[in-house]
Amino acid sequence: MTSPLPSSPAASVLDLAPVVPVVVLADAADAVPLARALVAGGLPAIEVTLRTPAAPAAIRAIAEQVPEAVVGAGTVIAPEQVDASTAAGARFLVSPGWTEALLAAMRGSGVPFLPGVSTASEVVALLERGVREMKFFPAQAAGGTAYLRSLAGPLPQARFCPTGGIGPQTAPEYLALPNVGCVGGSWMIPAEAVAAGDWDRVERLARAAAGLRDAGGRCR
């Protein structure tokens, strides 16, 4: 992830907000009101995962109707998904892991990207290729804050968005680390709230999540 986001004052998606909501939508009709609630709560960077058939339409709807949002595509695991996601309006890409082919496709997309890593060797391999911003996944299972803290010494140039098993109680611990720019999570998007169209609840949870950087004792 080496280039600035279009029309964004931040250098990268890691700096837009302390939390990137990880959104899984079964119905694209929920995309716009959900995105508006998240943005109103202070979380403009929104990762829509490509885990459901509704994802491309959801990305397109957010890109077209919620200009305040910075919508991205997550769970990008194949080069062809890169083209489809950017065509739908994705402004950043996130993968759970990477291959040379996938990395080449993401680099060629022209939008920022976060390739996934879970080991020091994967981090070093990306640094060799000029990539300094990465997704750390699955964060809790792969060693959590202790592992990331141990990487900060020998690999201080790497910055991470940890995702996987993180909630409001543990997020501040991650955000306090010098090599963590933001975290990814879905706790501010309860399935029952989405099903009920309770966007006020989503906004309240998003606002609480947006304040977690201060809770972690670190501000940008």
Coordinates of N, CA, C and O in Angstrom, one line a residue, residues 50 56 59 72-74 76 80-93:
L50 N -15.6 -9.8 -0.1 CA -16.1 -10.5 -1.3 C -16.6 -11.9 -0.9 O -16.3 -12.9 -1.6
P56 N -20.1 -7.1 -4.8 CA -19.8 -6.1 -5.9 C -20.9 -5.0 -6.0 O -20.6 -3.8 -6.1
I59 N -20.5 -2.6 -3.0 CA -19.4 -1.7 -3.2 C -19.8 -0.6 -4.2 O -19.5 0.6 -3.9
G72 N -13.7 -0.1 0.3 CA -12.7 -1.0 -0.2 C -13.3 -2.4 -0.3 O -14.4 -2.7 0.2
A73 N -12.5 -3.3 -1.0 CA -12.9 -4.7 -1.1 C -12.0 -5.5 -0.3 O -10.8 -5.4 -0.3
G74 N -12.6 -6.4 0.5 CA -11.8 -7.4 1.3 C -11.9 -8.8 0.8 O -12.8 -9.1 0.0
V76 N -9.9 -10.4 -0.9 CA -9.5 -10.4 -2.3 C -8.4 -11.5 -2.4 O -7.3 -11.4 -1.8
E80 N -8.4 -11.8 -10.7 CA -9.6 -11.3 -11.4 C -10.5 -10.5 -10.5 O -11.3 -9.7 -10.9
Q81 N -10.4 -10.8 -9.2 CA -11.2 -10.0 -8.2 C -10.7 -8.6 -8.1 O -11.5 -7.7 -7.7
V82 N -9.5 -8.4 -8.4 CA -8.9 -7.0 -8.3 C -9.6 -6.1 -9.3 O -10.1 -5.0 -9.0
D83 N -9.6 -6.6 -10.6 CA -10.3 -5.8 -11.6 C -11.7 -5.6 -11.3 O -12.3 -4.5 -11.5
A84 N -12.4 -6.6 -10.9 CA -13.9 -6.5 -10.7 C -14.2 -5.5 -9.5 O -15.1 -4.8 -9.6
S85 N -13.3 -5.6 -8.5 CA -13.5 -4.7 -7.3 C -13.3 -3.2 -7.7 O -14.1 -2.4 -7.3
T86 N -12.2 -2.9 -8.4 CA -11.9 -1.6 -8.8 C -13.0 -1.0 -9.8 O -13.3 0.1 -9.7
A87 N -13.4 -1.9 -10.6 CA -14.5 -1.5 -11.6 C -15.8 -1.2 -10.8 O -16.5 -0.3 -11.3
A88 N -16.0 -1.8 -9.7 CA -17.2 -1.5 -8.9 C -17.1 -0.3 -8.1 O -18.0 0.3 -7.6
G89 N -15.8 0.3 -8.0 CA -15.6 1.5 -7.2 C -14.8 1.4 -6.0 O -14.6 2.3 -5.2
A90 N -14.2 0.2 -5.8 CA -13.3 0.0 -4.6 C -12.1 0.9 -4.6 O -11.4 1.0 -5.7
R91 N -11.8 1.6 -3.5 CA -10.7 2.5 -3.4 C -9.5 2.0 -2.7 O -8.5 2.6 -2.6
F92 N -9.7 0.8 -2.2 CA -8.5 0.1 -1.6 C -8.9 -1.4 -1.6 O -10.0 -1.8 -1.7
L93 N -7.8 -2.3 -1.5 CA -8.0 -3.7 -1.5 C -7.3 -4.3 -0.3 O -6.3 -3.9 0.1

